Coordinates of C-alpha atoms and ligand atoms in Angstrom, one line a residue:
M20 CA -2.5 -108.4 66.8
I21 CA -2.9 -109.9 70.2
M22 CA -2.9 -113.4 68.6
K23 CA 0.3 -112.6 66.8
W24 CA 2.1 -111.5 70.0
T25 CA 0.9 -114.6 71.8
R26 CA 2.4 -116.8 69.1
T27 CA 5.7 -114.9 69.1
I28 CA 6.0 -115.3 72.9
A29 CA 5.1 -119.0 72.7
L30 CA 7.8 -119.4 69.9
L31 CA 10.4 -117.5 72.0
A32 CA 9.6 -119.8 75.0
I33 CA 10.1 -122.9 72.9
T34 CA 13.3 -121.6 71.3
G35 CA 14.6 -120.7 74.7
T36 CA 14.0 -124.3 76.0
I37 CA 15.7 -125.9 73.0
A38 CA 18.7 -123.5 73.3
G39 CA 18.9 -124.3 77.0
C40 CA 18.9 -128.0 76.4
S41 CA 21.6 -128.0 73.6
S42 CA 24.0 -125.9 75.7
A43 CA 23.7 -128.3 78.6
S44 CA 24.5 -131.3 76.4
E45 CA 27.5 -129.4 74.8
Q46 CA 28.9 -129.1 78.3
D47 CA 28.4 -132.8 78.8
I48 CA 30.4 -133.5 75.7
Q49 CA 33.1 -131.1 76.7
A50 CA 33.5 -132.8 80.0
V51 CA 33.9 -136.2 78.3
S52 CA 36.5 -135.0 75.8
G53 CA 38.6 -133.4 78.4
V54 CA 39.1 -129.6 78.1
N55 CA 42.8 -129.9 79.2
D56 CA 43.5 -132.2 76.3
A57 CA 42.2 -129.6 73.7
E58 CA 44.3 -126.9 75.4
T59 CA 47.4 -129.1 75.3
I60 CA 46.9 -129.7 71.6
Y61 CA 46.2 -126.0 71.0
K62 CA 49.5 -125.2 72.8
Q63 CA 51.4 -127.5 70.6
K64 CA 49.8 -126.9 67.2
C65 CA 48.0 -123.5 67.2
V66 CA 49.7 -121.1 69.6
S67 CA 52.3 -120.1 67.0
C68 CA 49.6 -118.4 64.8
H69 CA 46.7 -117.8 67.2
A70 CA 48.7 -116.9 70.5
I71 CA 48.4 -118.4 73.9
D72 CA 45.4 -116.4 74.9
L73 CA 43.6 -116.9 71.5
Q74 CA 44.2 -113.2 70.7
G75 CA 45.7 -114.0 67.3
R76 CA 49.0 -113.3 65.6
A77 CA 49.4 -114.5 62.0
G78 CA 46.0 -116.1 62.4
P79 CA 42.9 -114.3 63.6
N80 CA 41.6 -113.8 67.1
L81 CA 39.7 -116.9 68.3
Q82 CA 38.4 -115.6 71.6
K83 CA 34.8 -115.4 70.3
V84 CA 35.1 -117.9 67.5
G85 CA 32.3 -120.1 69.0
A86 CA 29.9 -117.3 68.3
K87 CA 30.9 -117.2 64.7
Y88 CA 31.1 -120.9 63.9
T89 CA 29.2 -124.1 65.1
Q90 CA 31.2 -127.0 66.4
D91 CA 30.8 -128.8 63.1
E92 CA 32.1 -125.8 61.1
L93 CA 35.1 -125.5 63.5
F94 CA 35.8 -129.1 62.9
G95 CA 35.8 -128.4 59.1
V96 CA 38.1 -125.3 59.4
I97 CA 40.6 -127.2 61.5
S98 CA 40.6 -130.4 59.5
E99 CA 40.5 -128.9 56.0
G100 CA 42.2 -125.5 56.6
K101 CA 41.0 -122.2 55.2
G102 CA 43.1 -119.5 53.4
G103 CA 46.3 -119.1 55.4
M104 CA 45.1 -121.6 58.0
P105 CA 46.8 -125.0 57.4
S106 CA 44.9 -128.3 57.2
F107 CA 45.3 -130.5 60.3
E108 CA 43.6 -133.6 58.8
K109 CA 46.8 -135.5 58.6
R110 CA 48.5 -134.0 61.6
L111 CA 45.9 -134.6 64.2
S112 CA 43.5 -137.5 64.9
E113 CA 39.7 -137.0 64.4
E114 CA 39.3 -137.2 68.2
Q115 CA 41.9 -134.4 68.7
I116 CA 40.3 -132.2 66.1
D117 CA 36.9 -132.9 67.7
A118 CA 38.2 -131.9 71.1
L119 CA 39.5 -128.7 69.7
A120 CA 36.2 -128.0 67.9
V121 CA 34.3 -128.6 71.1
W122 CA 36.6 -126.4 73.1
L123 CA 36.6 -123.5 70.5
A124 CA 32.8 -123.7 70.1
S125 CA 32.6 -122.8 73.8
K126 CA 34.6 -119.5 73.2
K127 CA 31.8 -117.0 72.9
Ligands
LIG264 C1 50.5 -121.3 60.2 C2 49.6 -120.5 61.0 C3 48.4 -121.2 61.6 C4 48.4 -122.3 62.5 C5 49.5 -123.1 62.9 C6 47.0 -122.4 62.8 N1 46.2 -121.5 62.2 FE1 44.2 -121.2 62.4 N2 44.2 -119.7 61.1 C7 45.4 -119.2 60.5 C8 45.0 -118.2 59.5 C9 45.9 -117.3 58.7 C10 43.6 -118.1 59.5 C11 42.7 -117.2 58.7 C12 42.2 -118.0 57.5 C13 41.3 -117.2 56.6 O1 40.2 -116.8 57.0 O2 41.7 -117.0 55.5 C14 43.1 -119.1 60.5 C15 41.8 -119.3 60.9 C16 41.4 -120.2 61.9 C17 40.1 -120.3 62.3 C18 38.9 -119.6 61.8 C19 38.8 -118.2 62.4 C20 37.8 -117.3 61.8 O3 37.5 -116.3 62.5 O4 37.5 -117.4 60.6 C21 40.0 -121.3 63.3 C22 38.8 -121.8 64.1 C23 41.4 -121.7 63.5 N3 42.2 -121.0 62.6 C24 41.8 -122.6 64.4 C25 43.1 -123.1 64.5 C26 43.4 -124.2 65.4 C27 42.5 -125.0 66.3 C28 44.8 -124.5 65.1 C29 45.6 -125.6 65.7 C30 45.2 -126.9 65.4 C31 45.2 -123.5 64.2 N4 44.2 -122.7 63.8 C32 46.5 -123.4 63.7 C33 46.7 -119.6 60.7 C34 47.1 -120.7 61.5

């Protein structure tokens, strides 16, 4: 029993370290892509359905979308579309979709 707990705590410590690292590097990426840029694109292409404060209108609320999807999954949803969500593959560059995915991934 004691052995088990020790292992669980050790595992938790390791997981915590990894999680800490990855969120730090996400912030680095975000700084490089330029948050303002993503917000500008959002204002032009997404506001009509998701509202200026991400609260949602025709589309769902995106205020906590970063807790639901990873950055890669967000890239997929924006580029390929999903249900009533249009595909932006041909309307935005890969860099622009990536900037949006990074930005939305931080909404938790
Ligand atoms: C024409 C309206 C419309 C526009 C414009 C639009 N969306 Fe959507 N979006 C939707 C709808 C509707 C859904 C729900 C799709 C479903 O789950 O069936 C959605 C879903 C999403 C989701 C997944 C949310 C979830 O909780 O599953 C994300 C992320 C998203 N949109 C981001 C964006 C971004 C970024 C843009 C701008 C590039 C954008 N949307 C533009 C209508 C729109």
